[in-house]
mmCIF file of C-alpha atoms in Angstrom:
data_model
loop_
_atom_site.group_PDB
_atom_site.id
_atom_site.type_symbol
_atom_site.label_atom_id
_atom_site.label_comp_id
_atom_site.label_asym_id
_atom_site.label_seq_id
_atom_site.Cartn_x
_atom_site.Cartn_y
_atom_site.Cartn_z
ATOM 1 C CA MET A 1 3.382 -7.740 -15.128
ATOM 2 C CA LEU A 2 0.252 -5.841 -14.147
ATOM 3 C CA VAL A 3 -0.008 -4.959 -10.476
ATOM 4 C CA ASN A 4 -3.369 -3.683 -9.245
ATOM 5 C CA ILE A 5 -3.563 -1.953 -5.857
ATOM 6 C CA ASP A 6 -7.192 -1.627 -4.879
ATOM 7 C CA ALA A 7 -8.360 0.380 -1.869
ATOM 8 C CA LYS A 8 -10.672 -1.818 0.203
ATOM 9 C CA GLN A 9 -14.227 -0.477 0.430
ATOM 10 C CA ILE A 10 -12.974 3.095 0.065
ATOM 11 C CA GLU A 11 -16.459 4.566 -0.414
ATOM 12 C CA TRP A 12 -17.745 2.851 2.717
ATOM 13 C CA VAL A 13 -14.712 4.091 4.635
ATOM 14 C CA ALA A 14 -15.372 7.634 3.378
ATOM 15 C CA ALA A 15 -19.068 7.520 4.285
ATOM 16 C CA VAL A 16 -18.353 6.145 7.763
ATOM 17 C CA PHE A 17 -15.668 8.772 8.328
ATOM 18 C CA TRP A 18 -17.969 11.679 7.450
ATOM 19 C CA SER A 19 -20.828 10.238 9.506
ATOM 20 C CA GLN A 20 -18.615 8.919 12.345
ATOM 21 C CA ASP A 21 -21.088 6.065 12.600
ATOM 22 C CA PRO A 22 -19.875 4.118 15.674
ATOM 23 C CA VAL A 23 -20.941 0.702 14.401
ATOM 24 C CA GLY A 24 -19.358 1.205 10.986
ATOM 25 C CA MET A 25 -16.163 2.583 12.528
ATOM 26 C CA GLU A 26 -15.690 -0.426 14.786
ATOM 27 C CA GLU A 27 -16.399 -2.849 11.935
ATOM 28 C CA ILE A 28 -13.848 -1.173 9.660
ATOM 29 C CA LYS A 29 -11.217 -1.250 12.385
ATOM 30 C CA GLN A 30 -11.886 -4.953 12.969
ATOM 31 C CA GLU A 31 -11.878 -5.727 9.191
ATOM 32 C CA TYR A 32 -15.441 -6.984 9.481
ATOM 33 C CA ASP A 33 -16.928 -8.524 6.327
ATOM 34 C CA ILE A 34 -19.894 -6.183 5.958
ATOM 35 C CA HIS A 35 -21.030 -7.730 2.665
ATOM 36 C CA ALA A 36 -21.271 -11.229 4.141
ATOM 37 C CA ASP A 37 -23.132 -9.817 7.144
ATOM 38 C CA ASN A 38 -25.590 -7.890 4.997
ATOM 39 C CA GLN A 39 -26.224 -10.872 2.763
ATOM 40 C CA LYS A 40 -27.042 -13.052 5.773
ATOM 41 C CA ARG A 41 -28.809 -10.476 7.947
ATOM 42 C CA LEU A 42 -30.936 -8.997 5.154
ATOM 43 C CA LYS A 43 -31.533 -12.381 3.483
ATOM 44 C CA LEU A 44 -30.173 -11.259 0.124
ATOM 45 C CA PRO A 45 -29.617 -13.834 -2.628
ATOM 46 C CA THR A 46 -25.965 -13.023 -3.473
ATOM 47 C CA ARG A 47 -22.939 -11.189 -2.145
ATOM 48 C CA LEU A 48 -22.980 -8.924 -5.221
ATOM 49 C CA ILE A 49 -26.492 -7.759 -4.392
ATOM 50 C CA ALA A 50 -25.401 -7.146 -0.804
ATOM 51 C CA LYS A 51 -22.538 -4.974 -2.075
ATOM 52 C CA THR A 52 -24.870 -3.082 -4.396
ATOM 53 C CA LEU A 53 -27.331 -2.414 -1.587
ATOM 54 C CA LEU A 54 -24.538 -1.044 0.596
ATOM 55 C CA PHE A 55 -23.266 1.418 -1.980
ATOM 56 C CA ARG A 56 -26.676 2.493 -3.233
ATOM 57 C CA THR A 57 -27.812 3.115 0.323
ATOM 58 C CA ILE A 58 -24.751 5.261 0.978
ATOM 59 C CA TYR A 59 -26.031 7.517 -1.804
ATOM 60 C CA GLY A 60 -29.660 7.612 -0.728
ATOM 61 C CA GLY A 61 -30.985 4.815 -2.905
ATOM 62 C CA THR A 62 -34.614 3.799 -2.371
ATOM 63 C CA GLY A 63 -36.699 0.721 -2.880
ATOM 64 C CA TYR A 64 -38.045 2.298 -6.034
ATOM 65 C CA SER A 65 -34.589 2.404 -7.626
ATOM 66 C CA PHE A 66 -34.103 -1.323 -6.953
ATOM 67 C CA ALA A 67 -37.616 -2.325 -7.966
ATOM 68 C CA THR A 68 -37.298 -0.551 -11.331
ATOM 69 C CA ASP A 69 -33.805 -1.895 -12.051
ATOM 70 C CA PRO A 70 -34.038 -5.005 -14.281
ATOM 71 C CA GLU A 71 -31.052 -6.564 -12.523
ATOM 72 C CA PHE A 72 -32.797 -6.468 -9.122
ATOM 73 C CA SER A 73 -36.547 -6.237 -9.736
ATOM 74 C CA ASN A 74 -36.934 -10.038 -9.799
ATOM 75 C CA PHE A 75 -35.870 -10.327 -6.161
ATOM 76 C CA GLY A 76 -38.557 -8.088 -4.706
ATOM 77 C CA GLY A 77 -40.787 -5.082 -5.193
ATOM 78 C CA GLU A 78 -40.403 -1.535 -3.916
ATOM 79 C CA LYS A 79 -41.757 -2.329 -0.440
ATOM 80 C CA TRP A 80 -39.476 -5.358 -0.098
ATOM 81 C CA TRP A 81 -36.383 -3.303 -0.962
ATOM 82 C CA ASP A 82 -37.454 -0.410 1.274
ATOM 83 C CA GLU A 83 -37.620 -2.841 4.183
ATOM 84 C CA LYS A 84 -34.058 -4.000 3.469
ATOM 85 C CA ILE A 85 -32.797 -0.423 3.328
ATOM 86 C CA THR A 86 -34.607 0.480 6.554
ATOM 87 C CA THR A 87 -33.089 -2.543 8.311
ATOM 88 C CA PHE A 88 -29.644 -1.575 7.072
ATOM 89 C CA LEU A 89 -29.960 2.035 8.274
ATOM 90 C CA THR A 90 -31.384 0.913 11.616
ATOM 91 C CA LYS A 91 -28.012 -0.693 12.283
ATOM 92 C CA TYR A 92 -26.023 2.295 10.987
ATOM 93 C CA GLN A 93 -28.022 5.087 12.601
ATOM 94 C CA GLY A 94 -25.058 7.461 12.535
ATOM 95 C CA LEU A 95 -24.998 7.208 8.754
ATOM 96 C CA ARG A 96 -28.726 7.849 8.528
ATOM 97 C CA ALA A 97 -28.457 10.911 10.796
ATOM 98 C CA TRP A 98 -25.538 12.249 8.732
ATOM 99 C CA HIS A 99 -27.615 11.910 5.561
ATOM 100 C CA GLU A 100 -30.288 14.118 7.074
ATOM 101 C CA ARG A 101 -27.818 16.699 8.411
ATOM 102 C CA LEU A 102 -26.062 16.887 5.068
ATOM 103 C CA TYR A 103 -29.251 17.435 3.111
ATOM 104 C CA GLN A 104 -30.526 20.074 5.524
ATOM 105 C CA ARG A 105 -27.197 21.891 5.379
ATOM 106 C CA VAL A 106 -27.528 22.199 1.614
ATOM 107 C CA VAL A 107 -31.113 23.413 1.895
ATOM 108 C CA LEU A 108 -30.248 26.022 4.525
ATOM 109 C CA ASN A 109 -27.211 27.236 2.533
ATOM 110 C CA ASP A 110 -29.122 27.726 -0.733
ATOM 111 C CA GLY A 111 -27.528 24.730 -2.391
ATOM 112 C CA LYS A 112 -23.934 25.211 -1.250
ATOM 113 C CA LEU A 113 -21.925 22.603 0.591
ATOM 114 C CA ASP A 114 -18.443 23.275 1.995
ATOM 115 C CA LEU A 115 -16.348 20.418 3.348
ATOM 116 C CA PRO A 116 -13.434 20.575 5.822
ATOM 117 C CA THR A 117 -11.067 19.321 3.116
ATOM 118 C CA GLY A 118 -11.699 22.473 1.069
ATOM 119 C CA ARG A 119 -14.023 20.945 -1.489
ATOM 120 C CA SER A 120 -17.129 22.993 -2.276
ATOM 121 C CA TYR A 121 -20.211 21.880 -4.168
ATOM 122 C CA ILE A 122 -23.165 23.789 -5.563
ATOM 123 C CA PHE A 123 -26.457 21.935 -6.025
ATOM 124 C CA HIS A 124 -29.346 23.366 -8.019
ATOM 125 C CA PRO A 125 -32.954 22.622 -7.101
ATOM 126 C CA SER A 126 -35.504 21.291 -9.546
ATOM 127 C CA LYS A 127 -39.252 20.776 -9.446
ATOM 128 C CA ASN A 128 -40.766 17.461 -8.488
ATOM 129 C CA ARG A 129 -44.014 16.068 -9.866
ATOM 130 C CA ALA A 130 -46.000 18.234 -7.471
ATOM 131 C CA GLY A 131 -44.229 21.343 -8.748
ATOM 132 C CA GLU A 132 -42.247 21.801 -5.544
ATOM 133 C CA LEU A 133 -38.571 22.711 -5.557
ATOM 134 C CA HIS A 134 -36.212 20.145 -4.080
ATOM 135 C CA TYR A 135 -32.485 19.490 -4.120
ATOM 136 C CA PRO A 136 -30.941 16.348 -5.672
ATOM 137 C CA ARG A 137 -30.593 14.145 -2.595
ATOM 138 C CA PRO A 138 -28.550 11.348 -4.259
ATOM 139 C CA LYS A 139 -25.967 13.842 -5.530
ATOM 140 C CA ILE A 140 -25.774 15.568 -2.157
ATOM 141 C CA LEU A 141 -25.044 12.249 -0.457
ATOM 142 C CA ASN A 142 -22.741 11.063 -3.255
ATOM 143 C CA TYR A 143 -20.378 13.951 -3.851
ATOM 144 C CA PRO A 144 -18.812 14.244 -0.355
ATOM 145 C CA VAL A 145 -18.116 10.495 -0.309
ATOM 146 C CA GLN A 146 -16.699 10.311 -3.825
ATOM 147 C CA GLY A 147 -14.707 13.483 -3.251
ATOM 148 C CA LEU A 148 -13.145 12.190 -0.047
ATOM 149 C CA ALA A 149 -12.359 8.839 -1.676
ATOM 150 C CA ALA A 150 -10.609 10.719 -4.488
ATOM 151 C CA ASP A 151 -8.581 12.728 -1.954
ATOM 152 C CA LEU A 152 -7.501 9.574 -0.116
ATOM 153 C CA MET A 153 -6.437 7.900 -3.359
ATOM 154 C CA ALA A 154 -4.558 11.026 -4.470
ATOM 155 C CA ILE A 155 -2.602 10.869 -1.211
ATOM 156 C CA ALA A 156 -1.834 7.197 -1.840
ATOM 157 C CA ARG A 157 -0.705 7.763 -5.439
ATOM 158 C CA VAL A 158 1.626 10.643 -4.624
ATOM 159 C CA SER A 159 3.060 8.853 -1.596
ATOM 160 C CA LEU A 160 3.635 5.597 -3.501
ATOM 161 C CA HIS A 161 5.229 7.419 -6.431
ATOM 162 C CA LYS A 162 7.661 9.223 -4.130
ATOM 163 C CA ARG A 163 8.598 6.070 -2.237
ATOM 164 C CA LEU A 164 9.150 3.975 -5.360
ATOM 165 C CA LYS A 165 11.182 6.782 -6.906
ATOM 166 C CA ALA A 166 13.354 6.939 -3.795
ATOM 167 C CA LEU A 167 14.070 3.216 -4.194
ATOM 168 C CA ASN A 168 15.302 3.939 -7.736
ATOM 169 C CA PHE A 169 13.282 1.176 -9.385
ATOM 170 C CA ASN A 170 13.496 1.508 -13.178
ATOM 171 C CA GLY A 171 10.968 -0.315 -15.301
ATOM 172 C CA ILE A 172 7.698 0.666 -13.594
ATOM 173 C CA LEU A 173 4.989 2.248 -15.737
ATOM 174 C CA TRP A 174 2.071 4.021 -14.070
ATOM 175 C CA CYS A 175 -1.167 3.302 -15.910
ATOM 176 C CA ASN A 176 -4.444 5.191 -15.995
ATOM 177 C CA THR A 177 -6.464 4.225 -12.937
ATOM 178 C CA VAL A 178 -10.046 4.295 -11.784
ATOM 179 C CA HIS A 179 -10.827 6.219 -8.644
ATOM 180 C CA ASP A 180 -10.215 3.444 -6.110
ATOM 181 C CA SER A 181 -7.112 1.742 -7.475
ATOM 182 C CA ILE A 182 -3.536 2.165 -8.639
ATOM 183 C CA VAL A 183 -2.261 0.160 -11.600
ATOM 184 C CA LEU A 184 1.428 -0.469 -12.238
ATOM 185 C CA ASP A 185 2.917 -2.196 -15.272
ATOM 186 C CA ILE A 186 6.250 -3.672 -14.174
ATOM 187 C CA LYS A 187 8.816 -5.514 -16.253
ATOM 188 C CA ASN A 188 8.563 -9.218 -15.470
ATOM 189 C CA GLU A 189 12.149 -9.687 -14.379
ATOM 190 C CA LEU A 190 11.937 -6.606 -12.155
ATOM 191 C CA TRP A 191 8.661 -7.725 -10.567
ATOM 192 C CA TYR A 192 10.084 -11.088 -9.530
ATOM 193 C CA ASN A 193 13.016 -9.284 -7.888
ATOM 194 C CA ILE A 194 11.105 -6.542 -6.077
ATOM 195 C CA SER A 195 7.600 -7.939 -5.449
ATOM 196 C CA ASN A 196 8.209 -8.156 -1.696
ATOM 197 C CA GLU A 197 9.411 -4.549 -1.605
ATOM 198 C CA ILE A 198 6.362 -3.382 -3.568
ATOM 199 C CA VAL A 199 4.031 -5.094 -1.109
ATOM 200 C CA VAL A 200 5.795 -3.645 1.938
ATOM 201 C CA VAL A 201 5.919 -0.113 0.512
ATOM 202 C CA THR A 202 2.268 -0.250 -0.551
ATOM 203 C CA GLN A 203 1.174 -1.368 2.896
ATOM 204 C CA GLU A 204 3.163 1.496 4.415
ATOM 205 C CA VAL A 205 1.582 3.984 2.014
ATOM 206 C CA PHE A 206 -1.970 3.017 2.953
ATOM 207 C CA ARG A 207 -1.150 2.727 6.640
ATOM 208 C CA ASP A 208 0.214 6.292 6.557
ATOM 209 C CA ILE A 209 -2.800 7.839 4.782
ATOM 210 C CA PRO A 210 -4.337 9.116 8.064
ATOM 211 C CA LEU A 211 -1.038 10.799 8.991
ATOM 212 C CA ASN A 212 -0.725 12.460 5.583
ATOM 213 C CA PHE A 213 -4.401 13.431 5.656
ATOM 214 C CA LYS A 214 -3.779 15.247 8.936
ATOM 215 C CA ARG A 215 -0.789 17.053 7.435
ATOM 216 C CA LEU A 216 -2.743 18.178 4.396
ATOM 217 C CA PHE A 217 -6.118 19.064 5.888
ATOM 218 C CA ASP A 218 -5.387 19.490 9.612
ATOM 219 C CA LEU A 219 -8.143 16.977 10.226
ATOM 220 C CA GLU A 220 -7.878 13.691 12.101
ATOM 221 C CA PHE A 221 -8.695 10.692 9.938
ATOM 222 C CA ASN A 222 -9.615 8.150 12.585
ATOM 223 C CA LEU A 223 -10.077 5.091 10.386
ATOM 224 C CA PRO A 224 -7.585 2.724 8.765
ATOM 225 C CA VAL A 225 -7.312 2.562 4.979
ATOM 226 C CA ARG A 226 -6.267 -0.777 3.532
ATOM 227 C CA ALA A 227 -5.405 -2.153 0.113
ATOM 228 C CA GLU A 228 -5.712 -5.423 -1.785
ATOM 229 C CA ILE A 229 -2.883 -6.225 -4.208
ATOM 230 C CA THR A 230 -3.254 -8.508 -7.210
ATOM 231 C CA TYR A 231 -0.822 -9.245 -10.014
ATOM 232 C CA GLY A 232 -0.792 -11.090 -13.301
ATOM 233 C CA PRO A 233 0.119 -10.989 -16.992
ATOM 234 C CA ASN A 234 -3.367 -9.688 -17.909
ATOM 235 C CA TRP A 235 -6.698 -8.761 -16.301
ATOM 236 C CA ALA A 236 -8.073 -12.279 -16.768
ATOM 237 C CA ASP A 237 -5.262 -13.963 -14.818
ATOM 238 C CA MET A 238 -4.722 -12.006 -11.631
ATOM 239 C CA THR A 239 -3.542 -13.500 -8.332
ATOM 240 C CA GLU A 240 -4.176 -11.891 -4.961
ATOM 241 C CA ILE A 241 -1.258 -11.335 -2.595
ATOM 242 C CA THR A 242 -2.295 -12.226 0.917
#
């Protein structure tokens, strides 16, 4: 049985944590459906497009990137998309301000960015069409978020491995995972016997991420991290555990 443990909106959680955007923080704590809100508020045609706009905007996406993308160009031109992005950032002004602070920090430090978790990044400038040197804004906004998401998931993986090992469950295979999920392959007969325990332990692992983050980095993580668990015999037939 495949069991997929997916961190809910981990990149959005990471971006809101770094920016301490008050609106985003309250919405995450209240388990607000940001994608449904964005679809309705920004008058976007589908939930998938609303999700894409959220994540591209986190990384400094512009109307140009949407207007030149074949998957989105039919919905509006560059100006139309820029208006959507501006409306989004007007709501999350803390995120917008953090974007500017982050970029200026890199510029002032000659391309170097140090984070409180110990990660360091070096960005190299390049020339734009006018021949002026500039730093890669999308990468500058992307790397701290992706790096923090990776740290949070590393905490979850190690914690879950230790807790399952302590329960002495034999017959669980850890699979390769993408950055925001954990995949377990569990013998069918074992899964039907321990599924409740897996769910409880997983919920504890994600609930305790802020505590373990504080222990590792001496930094308060003041947002909850949650997970969605699905299971099934293959990727095409997965059922969500509610």
